[in-house]
Amino acid sequence: MGGGTVRDRPDQAADATHRPVRPGPRVQPRGVAGCLLGQPVPYTRAGRASRHKRGMDAVTNADAEGTPGPDPKGGADPAGERAEGTSEPSGARSDRRWLRWAAVGAAILVLAATGVGASLYLRFDNNITTDTGTAEILERYEEERPEPESHEAKNILIIGSDSRSGGNGKYGEDSGTARSDTAILLHLAADRESATAVSLPRDLMVTIPGCVSRQGEVEEEQFAQFNWAYQFGGASCTIRTVEELTDIRVDHHMVIDFKGFKEIVNAVGGVEVCLAEPVVDRDAKLDLPAGRQTLKGEDALGYVRARYALGNGSDTQRMTRQQEFLASLFQEVRSNGVLMNPAKLVPVLDSATSSITADEGLNSLTELYDLVRSVRDLPEEGVAFLTVPRQPYSQNPNRDELVQPDADRLFAMLREDRPVDVSNDPKPAEARPDEPIQDGTGEDVRGEPSPSPTYEGSTAEEDSCG
């Protein structure tokens, strides 16, 4: 029964009072698996021990958490035994036999349901590709990395790979390497009341530390475009580049490719966007009318990747469009009740887990669901999307460089787990000459906090159509 084992068969029901029904698989689905099963009978080690000790009656009594049963202090004797010298009406015996059969049948159904749930759980769990190599490489450079934060905030680096291998071959020739087409540093506040997603431009000029290459060789430190880090040394090099740039410890990372992105969007039923004018882009395979519309598959991918047919052709506007799309996706998941609806959740989980390569801290369904559950109740106005403050690079206007001290202030706010204010019309707070910012703490020399700046960006509650 889907991996479960029933020790007591119906033809052995007469002996059920002396033989416990053992639970199914040792893997006990929690969180998402519980959702897949509807409302399963809770299972605990203590409950299992009591069932071994007291037999089938323990299952039918209320001591099995969440499972109603006859009161052992009143009503039918749980062991089916009566005091000597008393008689039992035939109807009572019949009712007792019926209850016993019903209990056995219910136990079988529960085990069957648990087997199905465990099967789905293991399927999704095995879908996720674990990136163990990155952790091994990062361990070599542990002394150079920022210290882990003492609070419960989490920093997760999400990398969108432009690999053309496998199912992504239709998007261009496979050069044997991949670059990070998109990189977002997601900060989840310790109180889970806010989240900040910071896009890092692929063309941002940064110092890429000496990294272990994909061929196992150590590359020298170099000053180059940000997305070259992923090509040189994969996720480990990208993580170290982000940490050197921001002085923020990356707790977890996940990589998703083009094919995976499309499947996730399709699984939620598409994402609504708003276009001010029609868009035709052969390179991005786009032919879209103006106005509100729901994008799926190739159209969704083309929309977030298009660079020249939308806006001014800059990567800056493309990142803004990606942020708006993610905000709309966030709204779609919440409004359609995906997280609480097994019929919708199962295909989403199947697509998402099949598309993800993650570190060992996010490589199980339980860990991923715990992460999703922790942000499920985030207010939409508390989810901020922005791009790191940048400007055209002085040596090449087709590249970007950080705007200081704005960028360092932003990184300091994330390190200190402070909410980041965003607006489409930002008015950054500027420190007065006699109030220098020290160590990015946001406090002046007299200990008085300076006003928090407002960064250009949007929240998940904003409508791209206005």
XYZ file of C-alpha atoms in Angstrom:
466
model
C 0.000 0.000 0.000
C 2.261 2.704 -1.250
C 5.141 1.508 0.891
C 3.129 0.907 4.081
C 2.795 -2.487 5.767
C -0.310 -3.733 7.520
C 0.566 -6.325 10.134
C -3.061 -7.213 11.042
C -5.134 -8.601 8.232
C -8.971 -8.599 8.420
C -9.004 -12.388 8.968
C -6.925 -11.864 12.097
C -9.257 -9.296 13.570
C -10.244 -11.577 16.443
C -6.706 -11.308 17.725
C -6.492 -7.583 17.133
C -6.699 -6.766 20.825
C -3.312 -8.397 21.336
C -1.569 -7.298 18.176
C -0.971 -3.627 17.471
C -1.375 -2.113 14.048
C 2.064 -0.881 13.216
C 2.411 2.455 11.459
C 3.404 2.564 7.805
C 6.713 3.991 6.581
C 9.128 5.359 9.122
C 9.327 8.571 7.101
C 6.566 10.618 8.656
C 5.351 13.287 6.221
C 5.009 16.634 7.936
C 3.986 20.020 6.636
C 3.360 19.616 2.933
C 2.888 15.857 3.177
C 0.238 16.440 5.794
C -1.477 18.752 3.332
C -1.301 16.065 0.659
C -3.046 13.655 2.996
C -5.790 16.056 3.960
C -6.068 15.599 7.738
C -4.000 12.521 8.688
C -4.042 10.899 12.101
C -1.082 12.428 13.947
C 1.712 10.018 14.727
C 4.285 10.362 17.466
C 6.918 8.060 18.867
C 5.112 8.147 22.202
C 1.876 7.151 20.503
C 3.621 4.289 18.743
C 5.069 3.019 22.026
C 1.694 3.070 23.742
C 0.168 1.125 20.857
C 2.818 -1.563 21.119
C 2.206 -1.718 24.822
C -1.581 -1.707 24.964
C -2.660 -3.106 21.624
C -5.457 -2.235 19.270
C -7.545 -0.573 21.938
C -5.011 2.232 22.073
C -5.901 3.122 18.489
C -9.606 3.332 19.241
C -9.194 5.379 22.423
C -8.832 9.118 22.603
C -5.223 8.856 23.801
C -4.247 8.517 20.144
C -3.947 12.248 19.472
C -6.733 13.563 17.303
C -8.457 10.170 17.101
C -11.776 9.889 18.961
C -12.741 6.597 20.589
C -14.779 5.118 23.429
C -13.923 6.216 26.931
C -12.095 3.351 28.711
C -13.695 4.465 31.977
C -17.186 4.096 30.631
C -19.045 2.407 27.789
C -17.638 -0.721 26.221
C -14.662 -2.348 27.891
C -11.739 -1.602 25.538
C -10.337 -5.100 25.883
C -13.676 -6.702 25.175
C -13.714 -8.390 28.604
C -16.584 -8.166 31.123
C -16.654 -8.717 34.869
C -17.231 -12.318 35.895
C -20.873 -13.216 36.356
C -22.263 -10.503 34.087
C -24.105 -11.173 30.875
C -23.802 -9.393 27.561
C -26.736 -8.843 25.216
C -26.246 -10.242 21.731
C -26.795 -6.762 20.307
C -23.930 -5.410 22.406
C -21.657 -8.223 21.199
C -22.632 -7.429 17.619
C -21.973 -3.730 18.145
C -18.621 -4.520 19.724
C -17.611 -6.748 16.797
C -18.729 -4.054 14.369
C -16.662 -1.430 16.204
C -13.644 -3.717 16.128
C -14.001 -4.345 12.402
C -14.538 -0.628 11.835
C -11.384 0.136 13.799
C -9.359 -2.331 11.746
C -10.835 -0.978 8.510
C -10.115 2.601 9.546
C -6.544 1.679 10.416
C -6.084 0.074 6.996
C -7.467 3.158 5.253
C -5.204 5.438 7.268
C -2.183 3.332 6.383
C -3.179 3.307 2.729
C -3.542 7.072 2.740
C -0.223 7.424 4.527
C 1.401 5.208 1.939
C 0.147 7.408 -0.898
C 1.270 10.542 0.921
C 4.670 9.073 1.635
C 4.987 8.039 -2.000
C 4.365 11.605 -3.171
C 6.623 12.955 -0.461
C 9.500 10.706 -1.515
C 8.881 11.457 -5.181
C 9.108 15.209 -4.674
C 11.979 14.812 -2.233
C 13.964 12.804 -4.785
C 13.217 15.365 -7.512
C 15.526 17.923 -5.907
C 19.133 17.906 -7.080
C 21.560 18.365 -4.201
C 24.597 20.557 -4.768
C 27.178 19.004 -2.442
C 30.201 20.278 -4.352
C 29.497 23.912 -3.498
C 29.524 23.238 0.243
C 32.823 21.376 -0.044
C 34.437 24.286 -1.884
C 33.019 26.936 0.452
C 34.399 25.028 3.424
C 37.915 25.645 2.089
C 37.312 29.398 2.263
C 35.389 29.478 5.549
C 37.857 31.858 7.211
C 37.352 34.404 4.419
C 33.553 34.348 4.574
C 31.374 36.724 6.639
C 30.366 35.435 10.049
C 26.898 33.851 10.290
C 24.328 36.192 11.809
C 23.196 35.528 15.366
C 19.545 36.267 14.568
C 17.119 33.961 12.764
C 17.079 35.914 9.502
C 17.959 33.982 6.348
C 19.824 35.095 3.234
C 19.141 32.938 0.184
C 20.839 33.447 -3.170
C 18.563 32.533 -6.083
C 20.419 32.007 -9.356
C 18.699 31.815 -12.719
C 21.058 29.925 -15.010
C 21.201 30.535 -18.759
C 22.529 27.028 -19.405
C 21.563 25.679 -22.847
C 22.112 22.054 -21.904
C 19.409 19.394 -21.706
C 15.893 20.723 -22.261
C 17.217 24.263 -22.667
C 18.941 23.592 -25.999
C 16.294 25.475 -27.977
C 17.458 28.761 -26.415
C 20.860 28.730 -28.091
C 24.029 26.754 -28.601
C 25.482 25.009 -25.562
C 28.964 26.423 -25.020
C 29.672 23.939 -22.244
C 29.360 26.583 -19.538
C 26.577 28.663 -18.061
C 26.254 32.188 -16.708
C 23.845 33.542 -14.151
C 21.164 35.186 -16.235
C 19.473 36.377 -13.027
C 20.704 36.635 -9.442
C 18.530 37.671 -6.511
C 19.623 37.905 -2.887
C 16.511 37.153 -0.838
C 16.563 38.316 2.781
C 13.906 36.848 5.088
C 13.534 38.833 8.304
C 13.965 36.966 11.571
C 10.379 37.754 12.600
C 9.124 36.699 9.129
C 7.204 39.971 8.918
C 9.112 41.186 5.865
C 11.267 39.993 2.982
C 13.597 41.878 0.662
C 14.607 40.617 -2.787
C 17.648 42.453 -4.168
C 18.490 41.932 -7.841
C 22.178 41.957 -8.749
C 22.788 43.159 -12.342
C 24.548 40.641 -14.540
C 26.634 43.489 -16.001
C 27.720 44.832 -12.595
C 31.501 45.207 -12.443
C 32.758 43.412 -9.339
C 35.821 41.778 -7.871
C 35.544 38.042 -8.419
C 37.729 36.309 -5.817
C 40.109 33.505 -6.666
C 37.683 30.652 -7.265
C 37.878 26.942 -7.898
C 36.909 26.533 -11.539
C 34.548 23.926 -12.919
C 37.656 22.004 -13.981
C 38.989 22.008 -10.405
C 41.669 24.645 -10.985
C 42.009 27.781 -8.858
C 41.390 30.919 -10.898
C 43.072 34.177 -9.919
C 41.094 37.105 -8.526
C 39.820 39.357 -11.288
C 37.661 42.400 -11.906
C 34.868 41.429 -14.277
C 31.126 41.307 -14.894
C 29.163 39.690 -12.105
C 27.685 36.917 -14.235
C 31.153 35.665 -15.150
C 31.498 34.307 -11.606
C 28.989 31.569 -12.339
C 30.709 30.682 -15.597
C 34.112 30.472 -13.917
C 33.211 28.606 -10.761
C 29.500 27.903 -10.568
C 27.455 28.554 -7.448
C 30.401 28.557 -5.031
C 32.178 31.338 -6.913
C 28.949 33.329 -7.243
C 28.281 33.010 -3.509
C 31.786 34.170 -2.619
C 31.481 37.087 -5.046
C 28.186 38.170 -3.453
C 29.635 37.828 0.035
C 32.690 39.901 -0.857
C 30.482 42.537 -2.468
C 27.940 42.793 0.364
C 29.675 41.396 3.468
C 26.488 39.341 3.950
C 26.683 35.634 4.686
C 24.731 33.572 2.148
C 22.958 30.876 4.179
C 21.451 28.924 1.294
C 21.340 28.946 -2.465
C 19.238 27.461 -5.237
C 19.687 27.374 -9.008
C 16.854 27.202 -11.527
C 17.066 27.056 -15.328
C 14.790 28.197 -18.171
C 12.846 24.948 -18.386
C 12.178 24.915 -14.662
C 10.958 28.500 -14.683
C 8.386 27.728 -17.378
C 7.127 24.644 -15.582
C 6.593 26.494 -12.314
C 4.660 29.286 -14.044
C 2.509 26.743 -15.876
C 1.852 24.828 -12.666
C 0.269 27.862 -10.982
C -1.891 28.503 -14.040
C 0.113 31.401 -15.470
C 0.962 34.868 -14.200
C -0.884 38.088 -15.022
C 1.087 41.009 -16.455
C 0.154 44.354 -17.943
C 1.629 45.755 -21.158
C 1.332 49.423 -22.046
C 1.764 48.583 -25.740
C 2.007 45.508 -27.986
C 5.311 43.638 -27.940
C 6.851 41.783 -30.859
C 10.312 40.313 -30.295
C 11.553 37.499 -32.512
C 14.595 36.786 -30.366
C 12.441 36.360 -27.262
C 9.679 34.646 -29.272
C 7.152 37.263 -28.158
C 4.042 38.489 -29.932
C 1.817 39.993 -27.245
C -1.049 42.507 -27.389
C -1.297 45.492 -25.067
C -3.198 45.326 -21.783
C -3.705 42.743 -19.051
C -3.001 39.137 -19.928
C -1.917 35.882 -18.354
C 1.412 34.534 -19.545
C 2.479 30.900 -19.524
C 5.339 28.817 -20.839
C 7.421 30.368 -23.607
C 5.617 33.710 -23.386
C 6.390 34.004 -19.673
C 10.042 33.130 -20.219
C 10.347 35.497 -23.170
C 8.750 38.297 -21.157
C 11.274 38.133 -18.311
C 14.229 37.629 -20.673
C 13.398 40.209 -23.358
C 15.823 43.103 -23.360
C 15.423 45.072 -26.563
C 11.725 44.997 -27.465
C 10.554 46.228 -24.058
C 11.491 49.545 -22.469
C 14.808 51.134 -23.369
C 16.634 47.871 -23.996
C 18.648 48.028 -20.774
C 19.240 45.235 -18.304
C 17.962 47.648 -15.658
C 14.457 47.673 -17.095
C 14.572 43.935 -17.597
C 15.297 43.458 -13.890
C 12.400 45.745 -13.005
C 10.163 43.633 -15.225
C 11.424 40.448 -13.576
C 10.657 41.889 -10.149
C 7.119 42.821 -11.208
C 6.635 39.328 -12.601
C 7.807 37.723 -9.349
C 5.485 39.999 -7.375
C 2.595 38.903 -9.583
C 3.603 35.258 -9.147
C 3.606 35.773 -5.375
C 0.087 37.206 -5.585
C -1.043 34.340 -7.824
C 0.081 31.709 -5.366
C -1.634 33.466 -2.469
C -4.884 34.396 -4.221
C -5.451 30.928 -5.680
C -4.800 29.236 -2.371
C -2.107 27.047 -3.904
C -0.351 26.362 -0.619
C -3.494 25.056 1.055
C -5.026 23.235 -1.915
C -3.543 19.778 -2.610
C -5.000 19.698 -6.147
C -3.005 22.823 -7.024
C -0.081 22.233 -4.701
C 0.929 18.836 -6.100
C 1.730 20.015 -9.681
C 3.476 23.108 -8.326
C 5.641 20.979 -6.048
C 6.383 18.511 -8.832
C 7.521 21.311 -11.154
C 9.422 23.247 -8.513
C 11.292 20.305 -7.033
C 12.206 18.986 -10.488
C 13.657 22.371 -11.408
C 15.759 23.108 -8.346
C 19.387 22.459 -7.561
C 19.945 23.436 -3.936
C 22.398 23.128 -1.075
C 21.944 20.515 1.632
C 19.976 22.970 3.773
C 17.216 23.255 1.156
C 17.437 19.902 -0.578
C 14.444 18.215 1.037
C 10.745 18.781 0.599
C 10.274 19.314 4.318
C 12.936 22.032 4.415
C 11.541 23.748 1.335
C 8.005 23.617 2.667
C 9.111 24.967 6.037
C 10.686 27.853 4.151
C 7.529 28.482 2.115
C 5.347 28.173 5.202
C 7.469 30.743 7.014
C 6.716 33.353 4.331
C 3.177 32.223 3.527
C 1.593 34.825 5.779
C 3.867 37.693 4.801
C 1.834 40.828 4.046
C 2.217 41.760 0.393
C 3.306 45.264 1.369
C 6.099 43.660 3.399
C 7.697 41.956 0.383
C 10.061 44.432 -1.288
C 11.712 44.066 -4.702
C 14.592 46.313 -5.725
C 17.848 46.404 -7.633
C 21.088 47.210 -5.885
C 21.883 50.953 -6.339
C 23.991 51.200 -9.493
C 24.946 53.535 -12.312
C 26.750 53.202 -15.659
C 30.345 52.119 -15.181
C 32.715 55.034 -15.723
C 34.964 53.027 -18.073
C 32.154 51.445 -20.096
C 28.564 52.747 -20.124
C 27.350 49.281 -21.135
C 28.381 48.002 -17.710
C 27.253 48.945 -14.190
C 28.952 49.941 -10.963
C 27.605 50.424 -7.443
C 26.400 53.809 -6.258
C 27.999 54.592 -2.917
C 27.275 55.035 -0.085
C 23.725 53.954 -1.002
C 24.726 50.369 -1.772
C 26.670 49.917 1.459
C 23.765 51.349 3.454
C 21.438 48.828 1.848
C 23.781 45.946 2.639
C 24.087 47.173 6.243
C 20.301 47.216 6.618
C 20.117 43.611 5.458
C 22.942 42.530 7.764
C 21.167 44.163 10.693
C 17.819 42.687 9.671
C 16.121 46.052 9.216
C 13.154 46.488 6.833
C 13.974 48.222 3.552
C 11.605 50.917 2.302
C 11.021 51.025 -1.453
C 9.143 53.397 -3.730
C 8.703 54.079 -7.437
C 9.700 57.663 -6.642
C 12.398 57.289 -3.992
C 13.745 60.164 -1.962
C 16.862 58.861 -0.267
C 17.666 60.334 3.102
C 21.059 61.985 3.020
C 23.290 62.248 6.069
C 24.320 65.777 6.963
C 28.052 66.557 6.655
C 28.416 66.580 10.428
C 26.629 63.222 10.740
C 28.775 60.647 8.951
C 27.554 57.072 8.720
C 29.882 54.810 10.648
C 30.331 51.149 9.753
C 26.985 51.141 7.989
C 25.115 51.203 11.291
C 22.913 54.148 10.395
C 23.968 56.052 13.539
C 25.815 59.364 13.648
C 28.778 60.203 15.866
C 26.423 61.330 18.622
C 24.521 58.057 18.549
C 21.415 59.535 16.908
C 19.976 57.373 14.108
C 19.880 58.996 10.700
C 16.710 58.620 8.598
C 16.476 55.336 6.718
C 16.807 55.837 2.955
C 14.078 54.845 0.528
C 15.228 52.796 -2.437
C 13.764 52.566 -5.897
C 11.658 49.449 -6.123
C 8.207 48.009 -5.570
C 6.277 45.736 -3.228
C 4.296 42.595 -3.968
C 1.002 44.439 -3.461
C 1.571 46.922 -6.291
C -0.241 46.499 -9.605
C 1.928 46.886 -12.700
C -1.074 48.388 -14.513
C -1.388 51.102 -11.876
